[in-house]
Coordinates of C-alpha atoms and ligand atoms in Angstrom, one line a residue:
X1 CA 0.0 0.0 0.0
X2 CA 1.3 3.4 -0.9
X3 CA 2.5 5.6 2.0
X4 CA 1.2 9.2 1.8
X5 CA 2.4 12.3 3.7
X6 CA -1.2 12.9 4.8
X7 CA -4.5 11.1 5.1
X8 CA -6.3 14.2 3.9
X9 CA -5.0 17.3 2.1
X10 CA -7.4 20.2 1.8
X11 CA -7.0 23.0 -0.7
X12 CA -8.8 26.1 0.7
X13 CA -9.3 27.3 4.3
X14 CA -12.8 28.7 3.9
X15 CA -16.0 27.5 5.6
X16 CA -16.0 24.0 4.0
X17 CA -12.3 23.4 4.2
X18 CA -11.8 24.4 7.8
X19 CA -14.8 22.4 9.0
X20 CA -13.6 19.3 7.2
X21 CA -10.1 19.8 8.6
X22 CA -11.2 20.3 12.1
X23 CA -13.4 17.2 12.1
X24 CA -10.7 15.1 10.5
X25 CA -8.1 16.4 13.0
X26 CA -10.4 15.5 15.9
X27 CA -10.5 11.9 14.5
X28 CA -6.7 11.8 14.8
X29 CA -6.2 11.9 11.0
X30 CA -3.0 13.4 9.5
X31 CA -4.4 16.5 7.9
X32 CA -3.0 19.6 6.1
X33 CA -4.6 22.7 4.6
X34 CA -3.2 25.0 2.0
X35 CA -4.6 28.5 1.5
X36 CA -3.3 31.2 -0.8
X37 CA -5.0 34.1 1.1
X38 CA -6.0 34.3 4.8
X39 CA -7.9 31.6 6.7
X40 CA -11.6 32.2 6.7
X41 CA -12.5 32.2 3.0
X42 CA -15.0 34.3 1.2
X43 CA -17.5 34.4 4.1
X44 CA -15.1 35.7 6.7
X45 CA -12.6 37.7 4.7
X46 CA -14.6 39.3 1.8
X47 CA -18.2 38.2 2.1
X48 CA -21.0 37.5 4.6
X49 CA -19.2 38.8 7.7
X50 CA -17.7 42.2 6.6
X51 CA -20.9 42.7 4.4
X52 CA -23.2 42.3 7.4
X53 CA -21.1 44.9 9.4
X54 CA -21.5 47.3 6.5
X55 CA -25.2 46.7 6.5
X56 CA -25.3 47.4 10.3
X57 CA -23.3 50.6 9.6
X58 CA -25.7 51.8 6.9
X59 CA -28.8 51.1 9.1
X60 CA -27.5 53.4 11.8
X61 CA -27.7 56.3 9.5
X62 CA -31.4 55.7 9.1
X63 CA -32.0 55.1 12.8
X64 CA -30.6 58.5 13.7
X65 CA -33.1 60.2 11.4
X66 CA -36.0 57.9 12.4
X67 CA -35.4 58.5 16.1
X68 CA -36.9 61.9 15.7
X69 CA -40.3 60.3 15.4
X70 CA -39.8 58.8 18.8
X71 CA -39.0 62.1 20.5
X72 CA -35.3 62.3 20.1
X73 CA -33.9 65.7 19.1
X74 CA -30.7 65.0 17.3
X75 CA -28.9 68.3 17.4
X76 CA -25.5 67.6 15.8
X77 CA -25.3 67.0 12.1
X78 CA -24.4 63.3 11.9
X79 CA -21.7 62.5 9.4
X80 CA -20.5 59.2 8.3
X81 CA -16.8 58.3 8.7
X82 CA -16.0 55.5 6.1
X83 CA -12.4 54.9 7.0
X84 CA -13.4 54.4 10.7
X85 CA -15.9 51.7 9.8
X86 CA -13.8 50.1 7.1
X87 CA -10.8 49.7 9.5
X88 CA -13.0 48.5 12.4
X89 CA -14.5 45.9 10.1
X90 CA -11.1 44.8 8.8
X91 CA -9.8 44.5 12.4
X92 CA -12.7 42.2 13.1
X93 CA -12.0 40.2 9.9
X94 CA -8.4 39.8 11.1
X95 CA -9.5 38.6 14.5
X96 CA -11.8 36.0 13.0
X97 CA -9.3 34.9 10.5
X98 CA -6.9 34.3 13.4
X99 CA -9.6 32.2 15.2
X100 CA -9.8 30.1 12.1
X101 CA -6.0 29.6 12.1
X102 CA -6.3 28.7 15.8
X103 CA -9.0 26.0 15.1
X104 CA -6.6 24.4 12.7
X105 CA -3.7 24.5 15.1
X106 CA -5.7 23.2 18.0
X107 CA -6.7 20.2 15.9
X108 CA -3.2 19.4 14.9
X109 CA -3.8 20.4 11.2
X110 CA -0.7 21.5 9.3
X111 CA -1.3 24.9 7.6
X112 CA 0.5 26.2 4.6
X113 CA -0.1 29.8 3.5
X114 CA 0.6 29.0 -0.1
X115 CA -1.3 28.2 -3.2
X116 CA -1.5 24.5 -3.9
X117 CA -2.0 22.9 -7.4
X118 CA -2.4 19.4 -8.4
X119 CA 0.5 17.4 -9.8
X120 CA -1.6 14.2 -10.1
X121 CA -4.5 12.6 -8.2
X122 CA -2.5 12.0 -5.0
X123 CA 0.1 14.8 -5.2
X124 CA -0.1 18.5 -4.9
X125 CA 2.6 21.2 -5.3
X126 CA 2.9 24.3 -3.1
X127 CA 3.6 27.0 -5.6
X128 CA 5.8 29.4 -3.5
X129 CA 8.0 26.8 -1.8
X130 CA 7.8 24.3 -4.6
X131 CA 7.3 21.6 -2.0
X132 CA 5.4 18.5 -3.2
X133 CA 3.1 16.7 -0.9
X134 CA 1.2 13.4 -1.3
X135 CA -2.2 12.6 0.3
X136 CA -4.5 9.6 0.3
X137 CA -7.5 11.9 -0.2
X138 CA -7.6 15.4 -1.5
X139 CA -10.5 17.8 -0.8
X140 CA -11.0 20.8 -3.1
X141 CA -12.6 23.6 -1.2
X142 CA -11.3 26.6 -3.1
X143 CA -14.7 28.5 -3.3
X144 CA -15.5 31.0 -6.0
X145 CA -14.4 34.4 -7.3
X146 CA -16.3 37.4 -8.6
X147 CA -16.9 37.2 -12.3
X148 CA -17.6 40.0 -14.8
X149 CA -18.6 40.0 -18.5
X150 CA -15.8 40.8 -20.9
X151 CA -16.8 44.3 -21.8
X152 CA -14.6 47.2 -23.0
X153 CA -13.2 49.0 -20.0
X154 CA -14.1 46.3 -17.5
X155 CA -10.7 46.9 -15.8
X156 CA -12.1 50.2 -14.4
X157 CA -14.8 48.4 -12.4
X158 CA -14.4 47.0 -9.0
X159 CA -16.1 43.9 -7.5
X160 CA -17.3 43.2 -4.0
X161 CA -13.7 42.1 -3.1
X162 CA -12.4 45.7 -3.5
X163 CA -15.6 47.4 -2.1
X164 CA -14.6 46.5 1.4
X165 CA -11.2 48.3 1.1
X166 CA -12.0 51.5 -0.7
X167 CA -9.7 54.4 0.3
X168 CA -12.7 56.7 0.3
X169 CA -16.4 56.6 -0.5
X170 CA -17.3 57.9 -3.9
X171 CA -20.0 60.6 -4.3
X172 CA -21.7 58.5 -6.9
X173 CA -21.7 54.8 -7.5
X174 CA -23.2 52.6 -10.2
X175 CA -23.8 49.0 -9.1
X176 CA -24.4 46.6 -12.0
X177 CA -26.4 43.4 -11.4
X178 CA -29.7 42.3 -9.8
X179 CA -28.6 39.4 -7.5
X180 CA -27.8 39.1 -3.9
X181 CA -24.5 41.1 -4.0
X182 CA -25.8 43.9 -6.2
X183 CA -28.9 44.5 -4.1
X184 CA -27.0 44.3 -0.8
X185 CA -24.2 46.6 -1.9
X186 CA -26.5 49.2 -3.6
X187 CA -28.3 49.3 -0.2
X188 CA -25.0 49.7 1.7
X189 CA -23.7 52.5 -0.5
X190 CA -27.1 54.3 -0.4
X191 CA -27.2 54.0 3.3
X192 CA -23.8 55.7 3.6
X193 CA -25.2 58.6 1.6
X194 CA -23.6 57.8 -1.7
X195 CA -25.8 58.7 -4.7
X196 CA -26.5 55.2 -6.0
X197 CA -27.7 53.8 -9.3
X198 CA -28.4 50.1 -9.7
X199 CA -28.6 48.8 -13.3
X200 CA -30.0 45.4 -14.0
X201 CA -30.6 43.6 -17.3
X202 CA -33.9 42.3 -16.2
X203 CA -37.1 44.0 -15.0
X204 CA -37.2 42.7 -11.4
X205 CA -34.3 42.1 -9.1
X206 CA -33.5 38.7 -7.5
X207 CA -34.2 36.3 -10.3
X208 CA -35.3 32.9 -8.9
X209 CA -37.1 34.4 -5.9
X210 CA -40.9 34.5 -5.6
X211 CA -42.3 37.0 -8.0
X212 CA -44.1 39.0 -5.2
X213 CA -40.8 39.2 -3.4
X214 CA -39.1 40.4 -6.5
X215 CA -41.7 43.2 -6.9
X216 CA -41.1 44.3 -3.3
X217 CA -37.3 44.1 -3.8
X218 CA -37.6 46.7 -6.6
X219 CA -39.8 48.9 -4.4
X220 CA -37.5 48.5 -1.3
X221 CA -34.5 49.7 -3.2
X222 CA -36.6 52.6 -4.5
X223 CA -37.7 53.6 -1.0
X224 CA -34.0 53.6 0.0
X225 CA -33.2 56.3 -2.6
X226 CA -31.6 54.0 -5.1
X227 CA -32.2 54.9 -8.7
X228 CA -33.2 51.7 -10.4
X229 CA -32.4 51.2 -14.1
X230 CA -34.0 48.1 -15.5
X231 CA -33.6 46.2 -18.8
X232 CA -30.1 47.5 -19.5
X233 CA -26.7 45.7 -19.9
X234 CA -23.4 47.5 -19.8
X235 CA -21.5 47.7 -23.1
X236 CA -18.5 49.9 -22.3
X237 CA -16.9 51.7 -19.5
X238 CA -14.7 54.8 -20.3
X239 CA -12.7 57.0 -18.0
X240 CA -13.9 60.6 -17.9
X241 CA -11.9 63.0 -15.8
X242 CA -11.9 61.7 -12.3
X243 CA -14.9 59.4 -12.9
X244 CA -16.3 57.0 -15.5
X245 CA -19.0 56.9 -18.1
X246 CA -20.9 53.6 -18.6
X247 CA -22.7 53.0 -21.9
X248 CA -25.5 50.5 -22.0
X249 CA -26.9 48.4 -24.8
X250 CA -29.9 50.7 -25.3
X251 CA -27.5 53.6 -26.0
X252 CA -28.1 55.4 -22.7
X253 CA -25.1 56.5 -20.6
X254 CA -24.5 57.1 -16.9
X255 CA -21.7 59.1 -15.4
X256 CA -20.4 57.9 -12.0
X257 CA -17.4 58.0 -9.7
X258 CA -17.2 54.2 -9.1
X259 CA -18.5 51.2 -11.0
X260 CA -19.1 48.0 -9.1
X261 CA -19.8 44.9 -11.0
X262 CA -21.9 42.3 -9.1
X263 CA -22.6 40.1 -12.1
X264 CA -22.0 36.7 -10.4
X265 CA -19.3 34.5 -9.1
X266 CA -17.5 31.5 -10.7
X267 CA -15.7 28.5 -9.2
X268 CA -12.0 29.3 -8.5
X269 CA -10.6 26.4 -10.4
X270 CA -8.5 28.0 -13.1
X271 CA -4.9 26.9 -13.0
X272 CA -5.6 24.4 -10.2
X273 CA -4.4 21.5 -12.3
X274 CA -7.6 19.5 -11.8
X275 CA -7.3 18.2 -15.3
X276 CA -3.8 16.6 -14.5
X277 CA -5.6 14.6 -11.8
X278 CA -8.4 13.7 -14.3
X279 CA -11.1 15.5 -12.4
X280 CA -14.1 16.5 -14.5
X281 CA -15.5 20.0 -14.4
X282 CA -18.5 21.7 -15.9
X283 CA -18.5 24.6 -18.4
X284 CA -18.2 27.1 -15.6
X285 CA -15.3 25.3 -14.0
X286 CA -17.2 23.8 -11.2
X287 CA -16.0 20.4 -9.9
X288 CA -18.6 17.8 -10.8
X289 CA -19.5 15.7 -7.7
X290 CA -22.0 13.1 -6.7
X291 CA -24.3 13.3 -3.7
X292 CA -21.3 12.4 -1.4
X293 CA -19.2 15.2 -2.8
X294 CA -17.0 12.7 -4.6
X295 CA -15.5 13.9 -7.9
X296 CA -15.0 11.8 -11.0
X297 CA -11.7 10.6 -9.4
X298 CA -12.3 8.3 -6.4
X299 CA -9.9 9.9 -3.9
X300 CA -10.7 13.5 -4.8
X301 CA -13.7 15.3 -3.2
X302 CA -15.0 18.9 -3.4
X303 CA -17.3 20.9 -1.2
X304 CA -18.7 24.5 -1.2
X305 CA -18.9 27.1 -3.9
X306 CA -16.4 25.3 -6.1
X307 CA -19.1 22.7 -6.8
X308 CA -21.6 25.4 -7.6
X309 CA -24.5 23.6 -5.9
X310 CA -26.1 26.0 -3.3
X311 CA -23.5 28.7 -2.8
X312 CA -24.0 29.5 0.8
X313 CA -21.6 29.3 3.8
X314 CA -23.7 27.0 6.0
X315 CA -24.2 24.7 3.1
X316 CA -20.4 24.3 2.6
X317 CA -20.1 23.6 6.3
X318 CA -22.7 20.8 6.1
X319 CA -21.2 19.4 3.0
X320 CA -17.8 19.3 4.7
X321 CA -19.3 17.5 7.7
X322 CA -21.1 15.0 5.5
X323 CA -17.8 14.4 3.6
X324 CA -16.0 13.5 6.8
X325 CA -18.8 11.1 7.8
X326 CA -18.5 9.4 4.5
X327 CA -14.7 9.3 4.3
X328 CA -13.7 8.5 7.9
X329 CA -16.7 7.2 9.8
X330 CA -17.9 4.5 7.4
X331 CA -21.2 6.3 7.3
X332 CA -21.9 7.5 3.7
X333 CA -23.8 10.8 4.2
X334 CA -25.4 12.9 1.4
X335 CA -26.3 16.4 2.5
X336 CA -29.9 17.2 1.7
X337 CA -29.9 20.4 -0.3
X338 CA -33.7 20.9 -0.2
X339 CA -35.5 23.7 1.7
X340 CA -32.4 25.7 2.6
X341 CA -33.5 29.0 4.1
X342 CA -31.5 32.1 3.0
X343 CA -31.6 35.9 3.5
X344 CA -30.7 38.8 1.3
X345 CA -29.4 41.6 3.5
X346 CA -31.1 44.5 1.8
X347 CA -32.5 47.1 4.2
X348 CA -34.8 45.8 5.4
X349 CA -33.9 42.2 4.6
X350 CA -35.6 39.4 2.6
X351 CA -36.0 35.9 3.8
X352 CA -37.0 32.9 1.8
X353 CA -37.3 29.1 2.2
X354 CA -38.8 26.4 0.1
X355 CA -40.8 26.8 -3.1
X356 CA -41.7 30.1 -4.8
X357 CA -45.3 30.3 -5.9
X358 CA -44.4 29.8 -9.5
X359 CA -42.3 26.7 -8.8
X360 CA -44.9 25.2 -6.5
X361 CA -47.6 25.6 -9.1
X362 CA -45.4 24.1 -11.8
X363 CA -44.4 21.1 -9.6
X364 CA -47.7 20.3 -7.9
X365 CA -50.3 22.0 -10.1
X366 CA -51.9 25.4 -9.4
X367 CA -55.1 23.6 -8.1
X368 CA -53.0 21.8 -5.5
X369 CA -51.5 24.7 -3.8
X370 CA -52.9 27.4 -1.5
X371 CA -51.3 30.9 -1.0
X372 CA -51.7 32.9 2.2
X373 CA -50.2 36.3 2.4
X374 CA -50.3 39.7 4.0
X375 CA -48.7 43.1 3.4
X376 CA -48.8 45.7 6.2
X377 CA -47.0 48.6 7.7
X378 CA -45.2 47.5 10.9
X379 CA -46.1 49.2 14.1
X380 CA -42.6 50.7 14.6
X381 CA -42.8 52.5 11.2
X382 CA -46.0 54.3 12.1
X383 CA -44.1 56.8 14.2
X384 CA -40.7 56.8 12.6
X385 CA -41.8 57.8 9.1
X386 CA -40.3 54.8 7.4
X387 CA -42.2 53.8 4.3
X388 CA -41.0 50.2 4.4
X389 CA -43.7 47.5 4.9
X390 CA -43.8 43.9 5.8
X391 CA -44.7 41.2 3.3
X392 CA -45.3 37.5 4.3
X393 CA -46.3 34.7 2.0
X394 CA -47.0 31.1 3.0
X395 CA -47.5 28.4 0.3
X396 CA -49.2 25.1 1.1
X397 CA -49.6 21.9 -0.9
X398 CA -52.2 19.1 -0.9
X399 CA -55.3 18.4 1.1
X400 CA -53.4 18.5 4.4
X401 CA -51.9 21.9 3.5
X402 CA -48.3 21.1 4.2
X403 CA -46.3 24.3 4.2
X404 CA -43.8 24.1 1.3
X405 CA -42.6 27.8 1.0
X406 CA -42.4 30.9 3.1
X407 CA -41.2 34.3 1.8
X408 CA -40.8 37.5 3.8
X409 CA -39.7 41.0 3.0
X410 CA -39.2 43.4 5.9
X411 CA -37.6 43.9 9.3
X412 CA -36.2 40.8 10.9
X413 CA -36.8 38.6 7.9
X414 CA -33.3 37.2 8.0
X415 CA -33.8 36.2 11.7
X416 CA -37.4 34.9 11.2
X417 CA -36.7 32.8 8.2
X418 CA -34.1 30.9 10.1
X419 CA -36.8 29.8 12.6
X420 CA -39.5 29.4 9.9
X421 CA -37.1 27.2 8.0
X422 CA -37.6 24.6 10.7
X423 CA -41.3 24.5 10.1
X424 CA -40.8 23.8 6.4
X425 CA -38.1 21.2 7.0
X426 CA -40.3 19.5 9.6
X427 CA -43.2 19.3 7.1
X428 CA -45.6 21.2 9.3
X429 CA -49.1 22.1 8.0
X430 CA -51.1 25.3 7.9
X431 CA -53.2 23.9 10.8
X432 CA -50.0 23.7 12.9
X433 CA -49.5 27.5 12.3
X434 CA -53.1 28.2 13.0
X435 CA -53.1 26.5 16.4
X436 CA -50.0 28.4 17.5
X437 CA -50.9 31.3 19.6
X438 CA -49.7 34.8 18.5
X439 CA -47.1 36.8 20.5
X440 CA -48.6 40.3 20.7
X441 CA -47.6 42.9 19.7
X442 CA -45.0 41.6 17.3
X443 CA -44.8 41.7 13.5
X444 CA -44.0 38.0 13.5
X445 CA -47.4 37.2 15.0
X446 CA -49.0 37.7 11.5
X447 CA -47.4 34.4 10.4
X448 CA -49.9 32.5 12.6
X449 CA -52.9 34.5 11.5
X450 CA -52.5 34.4 7.8
X451 CA -55.7 34.1 5.6
X452 CA -56.1 32.9 2.0
X453 CA -55.1 35.4 -0.6
X454 CA -58.3 36.7 -2.1
Ligands
LIG501 P1 -26.1 36.3 -8.6 O1 -26.0 35.1 -9.6 O2 -27.1 36.2 -7.5 O3 -26.4 37.6 -9.4 C1 -25.7 38.0 -10.6 C2 -26.4 39.1 -11.3 O4 -25.6 39.6 -12.4 C3 -27.7 38.7 -11.8 O5 -28.6 39.7 -11.6 C4 -27.5 38.5 -13.3 O6 -28.6 38.8 -14.1 C5 -26.4 39.6 -13.5 N1 -25.6 39.3 -14.7 C6 -24.9 38.1 -15.0 N2 -24.3 38.2 -16.1 C7 -24.4 39.5 -16.6 C8 -24.0 40.2 -17.7 N3 -23.2 39.6 -18.7 N4 -24.4 41.4 -17.9 C9 -25.2 42.0 -17.0 N5 -25.7 41.4 -15.9 C10 -25.3 40.1 -15.7 O7 -24.6 36.5 -8.1 P2 -24.0 37.4 -6.9 O8 -22.7 37.7 -7.4 O9 -24.9 38.5 -6.5 O10 -23.9 36.3 -5.8 C11 -23.3 35.1 -6.0 C12 -23.8 34.0 -5.0 O11 -23.3 34.3 -3.8 C13 -25.3 34.1 -4.8 O12 -26.0 33.4 -5.8 C14 -25.5 33.5 -3.5 O13 -25.5 32.1 -3.6 C15 -24.2 33.9 -2.8 N6 -24.4 35.1 -1.9 C16 -25.3 34.9 -0.8 C17 -25.6 36.0 0.0 C18 -26.5 35.8 1.1 O14 -26.8 34.7 1.5 N7 -27.0 36.9 1.7 C19 -24.9 37.3 -0.2 C20 -24.1 37.3 -1.3 C21 -23.8 36.3 -2.1 P3 -29.8 37.7 -14.2 O15 -30.5 37.8 -13.0 O16 -30.5 38.2 -15.4 O17 -29.1 36.4 -14.4

């Protein structure tokens, strides 16, 4: 039997990689991780975590103004200090990244701050030191990277990676895209007082979400002072003085100080040498895996965004844990990707779990589903002047009215959808919601008093 340097070598110290390394280390396996950046991956270093802090920062600006409705006289002229928030967030990112390094150390995992590339199915090469390492099993957990279309002047645009580190805030920004990242960052910039335009090639943001949610996403951005431009795709970016001019396919142009492209992400597999190991990838460069996260090569697995299944941090963590069960515990485990709740951190946020109405009708037949929904102004906003409302939609299926989808727009949606996700996963019915007593006065109580949409 061949003798390898490690039982498991992991490429990428993000959410999926670190969880897998920790669990394998706890089992006494010989484990190593290589990471070309800092431990923590997209979520900790340039994604969910710093983004959420920026959202908190943007919301404070609104709170100061809204407090007047509750009797507060805010005398001073509040001004936003971007470098102060940016640096505080980066300090926290460094602290968390250090914690991730600590997790690896504590579990006796060897850590290489170097890029690793495949030499063959059992051997990788560290590109800085040139060191070659063999492993019985290799896990690819390299995540994704921002992607932008190949348009003239694309080099002038930033992506979310750079948005966290801006020297100074621009006066005007143009955010291109209509997905999670575009909607969240347009909200962040607008919240900081930047004159923000969001340009999207479709007519409703958040493709794939429930149509009613998408309508409200458009409205929500509008209420936040974002200028929405729909049905336009960028064709060219040119530099004009200290700013930029973006020309769209309909011939219109927008002048701005900063262009941020949020046009999607792609698996980070270019140059990784996967083809030398014989690993199959799809057209976008995602590692093709089966339900156990095993690639086309028996000893090579992949978890997280590099597989382009459901690109969310908690999913990568669950896939990593399932992989360790399968590999080292003689317990083949396939992570169930159905009914995963998620939130878009617009201001206020959007929460969603299960089927959209359109998908539910297509799958089960329009006659077999029922839709319950409400749209109201939350109590808090009566006095503070905010125009934001709450939208809740609950979709049931079959005679027993099993709840198969819940969608929310409005305050606390991100928090509530986490809990509501349990009800969908557990297969609860509308009757279970109905016999649950309300907590009054809360906005969440409406979820147990919903009536059929008329
Ligand atoms: P998305 O795929 O969500 O959005 C990409 C956007 O770019 C879409 O609106 C798309 O349009 C548009 N687009 C794509 N190609 C072009 C083009 N050539 N020209 C113009 N527009 C284009 O990607 P994101 O980058 O926003 O996010 C990536 C993933 O990261 C998400 O899907 C999600 O899984 C994860 N994520 C999750 C977050 C959360 O949980 N809160 C936050 C951030 C990211 P169209 O809609 O027409 O396809």
